[in-house]
Amino acid sequence: MSSKINGSAIDREIRRKNADWSYINQQPTKIRQALILFIETGDVYKAAKLAGLTVDEFEELRIKAKIPKVTFID
Amino acid sequence: MTELIASIDTCFLIEWCRYRRRELLTKAFRYAYVTEDVLAEIKSKPTLEFVSDLLSKGFLVIYPFRRQLESIIREIVTISVNDSRIRIIDPPEAYAFAIGLRENSVVLTENKGIIRLVELYGEKFPVRVWGAYQLLKFLYENKYIQNFEEELRNYTLDTHHMFPKRR
């Protein structure tokens, strides 16, 4: 069975590159792991739920951690 | 006045709330459906103020027929779980999409699972799906925005959402 697509490699690379890793690494384990999940998948809802936060609260954290959302346009 | 109706998912609405010209949403659509789950995801003061304003103006409408969407939700989620080309679709996006399908409304979402679902199963699910980029483009084409590139930059600054060009 093929593995599930978790976001394109280019999107992920942009999120990784722009992220403030020092901020991310200072966070409590649950929050840190959720931010990493977002970097890996680009999925806000899942990351927020992993962190035990609302989507609104997670968005604040994502912006503080300087992790962009990425949408490619033609 | 626009005749378009929207169905908005949680992540889209919460991101759009951070945009300096967020009120433009009401220029593009006559009204917009949300489910009550969306309201549960709102916590910050600026988002609460904006959403409360949209509710009081009757622009945001809590979708009243949620239970009737369940068979569509089951079908969408099942497809996304079984088709390895589609990222698994979570309930908030699935509800927004199901409303779009049932009410012939524009689905506002950035969810890549939904976008892929429409690409691959467009005949089965003939739904218009827009992200922030398409909505800004629509606002520009309808003259609510004068400078599209500048507004896209503002949107990126406010929401930390980048729109790189595909090479």
mmCIF file of C-alpha atoms in Angstrom:
data_model
loop_
_atom_site.group_PDB
_atom_site.id
_atom_site.type_symbol
_atom_site.label_atom_id
_atom_site.label_comp_id
_atom_site.label_asym_id
_atom_site.label_seq_id
_atom_site.Cartn_x
_atom_site.Cartn_y
_atom_site.Cartn_z
ATOM 1 C CA MET A 1 0.000 0.000 0.000
ATOM 2 C CA SER A 2 1.355 3.400 -0.902
ATOM 3 C CA SER A 3 2.016 5.859 1.899
ATOM 4 C CA LYS A 4 -0.311 8.777 2.495
ATOM 5 C CA ILE A 5 0.707 12.085 0.967
ATOM 6 C CA ASN A 6 1.545 14.462 3.802
ATOM 7 C CA GLY A 7 2.334 17.596 1.879
ATOM 8 C CA SER A 8 4.755 18.236 -0.909
ATOM 9 C CA ALA A 9 8.456 18.246 -0.227
ATOM 10 C CA ILE A 10 8.855 21.813 -1.518
ATOM 11 C CA ASP A 11 6.151 23.216 0.785
ATOM 12 C CA ARG A 12 7.748 21.422 3.698
ATOM 13 C CA GLU A 13 11.177 22.755 2.871
ATOM 14 C CA ILE A 14 9.855 26.341 2.781
ATOM 15 C CA ARG A 15 8.179 25.881 6.163
ATOM 16 C CA ARG A 16 11.336 24.330 7.652
ATOM 17 C CA LYS A 17 13.601 27.025 6.261
ATOM 18 C CA ASN A 18 11.498 29.959 7.484
ATOM 19 C CA ALA A 19 10.684 28.564 10.923
ATOM 20 C CA ASP A 20 12.194 30.147 14.030
ATOM 21 C CA TRP A 21 13.717 26.981 15.464
ATOM 22 C CA SER A 22 14.975 28.695 18.564
ATOM 23 C CA TYR A 23 11.378 29.730 19.414
ATOM 24 C CA ILE A 24 10.078 26.245 18.564
ATOM 25 C CA ASN A 25 12.680 24.499 20.704
ATOM 26 C CA GLN A 26 11.806 26.657 23.721
ATOM 27 C CA GLN A 27 8.185 25.487 23.693
ATOM 28 C CA PRO A 28 6.742 22.763 25.962
ATOM 29 C CA THR A 29 6.877 19.292 24.376
ATOM 30 C CA LYS A 30 3.251 19.199 23.229
ATOM 31 C CA ILE A 31 3.394 22.603 21.553
ATOM 32 C CA ARG A 32 6.802 21.899 20.015
ATOM 33 C CA GLN A 33 5.574 18.618 18.575
ATOM 34 C CA ALA A 34 2.459 20.290 17.181
ATOM 35 C CA LEU A 35 4.535 23.001 15.481
ATOM 36 C CA ILE A 36 6.745 20.290 13.995
ATOM 37 C CA LEU A 37 3.643 18.426 12.799
ATOM 38 C CA PHE A 38 2.529 21.612 11.065
ATOM 39 C CA ILE A 39 5.952 22.033 9.449
ATOM 40 C CA GLU A 40 5.835 18.448 8.195
ATOM 41 C CA THR A 41 2.232 18.395 6.964
ATOM 42 C CA GLY A 42 0.973 21.975 6.639
ATOM 43 C CA ASP A 43 -2.183 20.829 8.427
ATOM 44 C CA VAL A 44 -3.354 23.473 10.926
ATOM 45 C CA TYR A 45 -6.336 21.576 12.284
ATOM 46 C CA LYS A 46 -4.422 18.417 13.171
ATOM 47 C CA ALA A 47 -1.556 20.416 14.668
ATOM 48 C CA ALA A 48 -3.945 22.504 16.793
ATOM 49 C CA LYS A 49 -5.678 19.406 18.091
ATOM 50 C CA LEU A 50 -2.344 17.757 18.917
ATOM 51 C CA ALA A 51 -1.371 20.852 20.887
ATOM 52 C CA GLY A 52 -4.711 20.793 22.721
ATOM 53 C CA LEU A 53 -5.475 24.267 21.352
ATOM 54 C CA THR A 54 -8.144 25.879 19.236
ATOM 55 C CA VAL A 55 -7.229 26.680 15.633
ATOM 56 C CA ASP A 56 -7.193 30.380 16.565
ATOM 57 C CA GLU A 57 -4.706 29.811 19.399
ATOM 58 C CA PHE A 58 -2.528 27.639 17.200
ATOM 59 C CA GLU A 59 -2.487 30.297 14.468
ATOM 60 C CA GLU A 60 -1.001 32.773 16.980
ATOM 61 C CA LEU A 61 1.739 30.283 17.801
ATOM 62 C CA ARG A 62 2.419 29.456 14.150
ATOM 63 C CA ILE A 63 2.880 33.136 13.338
ATOM 64 C CA LYS A 64 5.138 33.665 16.379
ATOM 65 C CA ALA A 65 7.174 30.651 15.257
ATOM 66 C CA LYS A 66 7.411 32.283 11.791
ATOM 67 C CA ILE A 67 6.162 29.146 10.046
ATOM 68 C CA PRO A 68 4.482 30.169 6.808
ATOM 69 C CA LYS A 69 1.542 28.559 5.110
ATOM 70 C CA VAL A 70 2.493 27.894 1.511
ATOM 71 C CA THR A 71 0.226 27.922 -1.542
ATOM 72 C CA PHE A 72 1.815 27.617 -4.964
ATOM 73 C CA ILE A 73 0.199 29.685 -7.681
ATOM 74 C CA ASP A 74 0.442 29.297 -11.455
ATOM 75 C CA MET B 1 -24.706 43.110 -5.081
ATOM 76 C CA THR B 2 -23.062 39.718 -5.340
ATOM 77 C CA GLU B 3 -25.256 36.653 -5.543
ATOM 78 C CA LEU B 4 -22.536 34.264 -4.454
ATOM 79 C CA ILE B 5 -22.868 32.304 -1.242
ATOM 80 C CA ALA B 6 -19.880 30.868 0.603
ATOM 81 C CA SER B 7 -19.259 27.972 2.896
ATOM 82 C CA ILE B 8 -16.246 28.684 5.088
ATOM 83 C CA ASP B 9 -14.033 26.223 6.897
ATOM 84 C CA THR B 10 -12.453 26.923 10.267
ATOM 85 C CA CYS B 11 -8.854 27.391 9.163
ATOM 86 C CA PHE B 12 -9.748 29.735 6.320
ATOM 87 C CA LEU B 13 -11.936 32.012 8.455
ATOM 88 C CA ILE B 14 -9.419 32.229 11.277
ATOM 89 C CA GLU B 15 -6.617 33.065 8.878
ATOM 90 C CA TRP B 16 -8.728 35.611 6.958
ATOM 91 C CA CYS B 17 -9.605 37.354 10.243
ATOM 92 C CA ARG B 18 -5.961 38.425 10.543
ATOM 93 C CA TYR B 19 -5.998 40.255 7.220
ATOM 94 C CA ARG B 20 -6.153 44.057 7.524
ATOM 95 C CA ARG B 21 -8.992 44.271 4.970
ATOM 96 C CA ARG B 22 -10.929 41.302 6.285
ATOM 97 C CA GLU B 23 -14.264 43.120 5.852
ATOM 98 C CA LEU B 24 -13.875 42.612 2.082
ATOM 99 C CA LEU B 25 -15.234 39.122 2.641
ATOM 100 C CA THR B 26 -18.705 40.643 2.821
ATOM 101 C CA LYS B 27 -18.273 42.268 -0.605
ATOM 102 C CA ALA B 28 -17.664 38.955 -2.327
ATOM 103 C CA PHE B 29 -20.612 37.011 -0.927
ATOM 104 C CA ARG B 30 -24.230 37.643 -0.023
ATOM 105 C CA TYR B 31 -23.834 35.458 3.049
ATOM 106 C CA ALA B 32 -21.670 32.576 4.252
ATOM 107 C CA TYR B 33 -22.412 29.322 5.996
ATOM 108 C CA VAL B 34 -20.383 27.993 8.878
ATOM 109 C CA THR B 35 -21.007 25.149 11.280
ATOM 110 C CA GLU B 36 -21.058 25.739 15.012
ATOM 111 C CA ASP B 37 -17.698 23.920 15.327
ATOM 112 C CA VAL B 38 -16.077 26.919 13.647
ATOM 113 C CA LEU B 39 -17.218 29.169 16.484
ATOM 114 C CA ALA B 40 -15.690 26.808 19.045
ATOM 115 C CA GLU B 41 -12.273 27.288 17.432
ATOM 116 C CA ILE B 42 -12.260 31.049 17.946
ATOM 117 C CA LYS B 43 -10.530 32.459 20.989
ATOM 118 C CA SER B 44 -8.611 35.676 20.336
ATOM 119 C CA LYS B 45 -10.201 39.105 20.762
ATOM 120 C CA PRO B 46 -9.751 40.369 17.171
ATOM 121 C CA THR B 47 -11.183 37.163 15.701
ATOM 122 C CA LEU B 48 -14.080 37.148 18.162
ATOM 123 C CA GLU B 49 -14.893 40.774 17.372
ATOM 124 C CA PHE B 50 -14.902 40.186 13.623
ATOM 125 C CA VAL B 51 -16.934 36.978 13.769
ATOM 126 C CA SER B 52 -19.379 38.509 16.230
ATOM 127 C CA ASP B 53 -19.827 41.458 13.851
ATOM 128 C CA LEU B 54 -20.445 39.116 10.902
ATOM 129 C CA LEU B 55 -22.986 37.140 12.929
ATOM 130 C CA SER B 56 -24.800 40.275 14.054
ATOM 131 C CA LYS B 57 -25.005 41.539 10.462
ATOM 132 C CA GLY B 58 -26.474 38.215 9.379
ATOM 133 C CA PHE B 59 -23.539 37.613 7.040
ATOM 134 C CA LEU B 60 -22.412 34.448 8.820
ATOM 135 C CA VAL B 61 -25.156 31.874 9.026
ATOM 136 C CA ILE B 62 -24.868 28.789 11.187
ATOM 137 C CA TYR B 63 -25.801 25.938 8.876
ATOM 138 C CA PRO B 64 -29.095 24.521 10.112
ATOM 139 C CA PHE B 65 -29.153 21.166 8.330
ATOM 140 C CA ARG B 66 -25.951 19.646 9.646
ATOM 141 C CA ARG B 67 -27.373 16.167 10.225
ATOM 142 C CA GLN B 68 -28.377 15.935 6.578
ATOM 143 C CA LEU B 69 -24.726 16.238 5.579
ATOM 144 C CA GLU B 70 -23.570 13.084 7.295
ATOM 145 C CA SER B 71 -23.771 10.736 4.322
ATOM 146 C CA ILE B 72 -21.738 13.182 2.202
ATOM 147 C CA ILE B 73 -19.213 13.600 5.028
ATOM 148 C CA ARG B 74 -18.826 9.846 5.332
ATOM 149 C CA GLU B 75 -18.252 9.521 1.595
ATOM 150 C CA ILE B 76 -15.678 12.354 1.440
ATOM 151 C CA VAL B 77 -13.726 11.147 4.440
ATOM 152 C CA THR B 78 -13.791 7.531 3.207
ATOM 153 C CA ILE B 79 -12.438 8.547 -0.200
ATOM 154 C CA SER B 80 -9.678 10.609 1.417
ATOM 155 C CA VAL B 81 -8.702 7.735 3.700
ATOM 156 C CA ASN B 82 -8.598 5.176 0.881
ATOM 157 C CA ASP B 83 -7.035 7.227 -1.917
ATOM 158 C CA SER B 84 -3.336 7.688 -1.223
ATOM 159 C CA ARG B 85 -3.212 10.733 -3.527
ATOM 160 C CA ILE B 86 -5.458 12.712 -1.173
ATOM 161 C CA ARG B 87 -4.487 13.973 2.248
ATOM 162 C CA ILE B 88 -6.975 12.798 4.886
ATOM 163 C CA ILE B 89 -9.786 15.331 5.207
ATOM 164 C CA ASP B 90 -10.764 16.333 8.726
ATOM 165 C CA PRO B 91 -14.347 17.077 9.855
ATOM 166 C CA PRO B 92 -14.226 20.917 9.644
ATOM 167 C CA GLU B 93 -13.161 20.899 6.000
ATOM 168 C CA ALA B 94 -15.472 18.001 5.201
ATOM 169 C CA TYR B 95 -18.475 19.929 6.563
ATOM 170 C CA ALA B 96 -17.590 23.090 4.651
ATOM 171 C CA PHE B 97 -17.217 21.018 1.495
ATOM 172 C CA ALA B 98 -20.466 19.122 2.021
ATOM 173 C CA ILE B 99 -22.342 22.416 2.499
ATOM 174 C CA GLY B 100 -20.758 23.691 -0.719
ATOM 175 C CA LEU B 101 -21.942 20.602 -2.563
ATOM 176 C CA ARG B 102 -25.454 20.709 -1.168
ATOM 177 C CA GLU B 103 -26.041 24.454 -1.384
ATOM 178 C CA ASN B 104 -24.024 25.169 -4.536
ATOM 179 C CA SER B 105 -21.883 27.623 -2.580
ATOM 180 C CA VAL B 106 -18.218 28.524 -3.006
ATOM 181 C CA VAL B 107 -16.122 26.585 -0.503
ATOM 182 C CA LEU B 108 -13.473 28.749 1.131
ATOM 183 C CA THR B 109 -10.658 26.535 2.316
ATOM 184 C CA GLU B 110 -6.898 26.148 2.011
ATOM 185 C CA ASN B 111 -7.109 22.454 2.739
ATOM 186 C CA LYS B 112 -4.991 20.534 0.241
ATOM 187 C CA GLY B 113 -7.052 17.367 0.720
ATOM 188 C CA ILE B 114 -10.187 19.177 -0.469
ATOM 189 C CA ILE B 115 -8.365 20.784 -3.399
ATOM 190 C CA ARG B 116 -7.027 17.399 -4.483
ATOM 191 C CA LEU B 117 -10.436 15.751 -4.020
ATOM 192 C CA VAL B 118 -11.965 18.237 -6.464
ATOM 193 C CA GLU B 119 -9.088 17.769 -8.925
ATOM 194 C CA LEU B 120 -9.494 14.000 -8.895
ATOM 195 C CA TYR B 121 -13.242 13.604 -8.364
ATOM 196 C CA GLY B 122 -14.550 16.799 -9.971
ATOM 197 C CA GLU B 123 -17.391 15.037 -11.803
ATOM 198 C CA LYS B 124 -18.652 13.454 -8.629
ATOM 199 C CA PHE B 125 -18.140 16.635 -6.591
ATOM 200 C CA PRO B 126 -18.729 19.669 -8.819
ATOM 201 C CA VAL B 127 -17.840 22.279 -6.216
ATOM 202 C CA ARG B 128 -16.032 25.636 -6.566
ATOM 203 C CA VAL B 129 -13.160 25.728 -4.079
ATOM 204 C CA TRP B 130 -11.328 28.996 -3.436
ATOM 205 C CA GLY B 131 -8.404 29.815 -1.217
ATOM 206 C CA ALA B 132 -7.352 33.310 -0.147
ATOM 207 C CA TYR B 133 -5.552 33.828 -3.465
ATOM 208 C CA GLN B 134 -8.681 33.142 -5.532
ATOM 209 C CA LEU B 135 -10.797 35.301 -3.235
ATOM 210 C CA LEU B 136 -8.357 38.228 -3.512
ATOM 211 C CA LYS B 137 -8.331 37.745 -7.278
ATOM 212 C CA PHE B 138 -12.133 37.831 -7.353
ATOM 213 C CA LEU B 139 -12.117 41.031 -5.270
ATOM 214 C CA TYR B 140 -9.597 42.558 -7.654
ATOM 215 C CA GLU B 141 -11.601 41.575 -10.737
ATOM 216 C CA ASN B 142 -14.672 43.139 -9.169
ATOM 217 C CA LYS B 143 -12.755 46.330 -8.353
ATOM 218 C CA TYR B 144 -12.805 46.071 -4.559
ATOM 219 C CA ILE B 145 -9.010 45.888 -4.688
ATOM 220 C CA GLN B 146 -6.990 48.277 -6.822
ATOM 221 C CA ASN B 147 -3.535 46.744 -6.687
ATOM 222 C CA PHE B 148 -3.616 42.963 -6.590
ATOM 223 C CA GLU B 149 0.121 42.393 -6.041
ATOM 224 C CA GLU B 150 0.242 44.880 -3.174
ATOM 225 C CA GLU B 151 -2.813 43.356 -1.533
ATOM 226 C CA LEU B 152 -1.317 39.875 -1.823
ATOM 227 C CA ARG B 153 1.818 41.198 -0.085
ATOM 228 C CA ASN B 154 -0.317 42.720 2.672
ATOM 229 C CA TYR B 155 -2.153 39.446 3.077
ATOM 230 C CA THR B 156 1.154 37.593 3.405
ATOM 231 C CA LEU B 157 2.420 40.099 5.971
ATOM 232 C CA ASP B 158 -0.736 39.862 8.086
ATOM 233 C CA THR B 159 -1.265 36.101 7.939
ATOM 234 C CA HIS B 160 2.176 34.681 7.234
ATOM 235 C CA HIS B 161 0.757 32.871 4.202
ATOM 236 C CA MET B 162 3.112 32.792 1.221
ATOM 237 C CA PHE B 163 2.109 32.412 -2.432
ATOM 238 C CA PRO B 164 5.242 31.448 -4.379
ATOM 239 C CA LYS B 165 4.951 31.026 -8.129
ATOM 240 C CA ARG B 166 5.155 27.476 -9.452
ATOM 241 C CA ARG B 167 8.275 27.062 -11.572
#
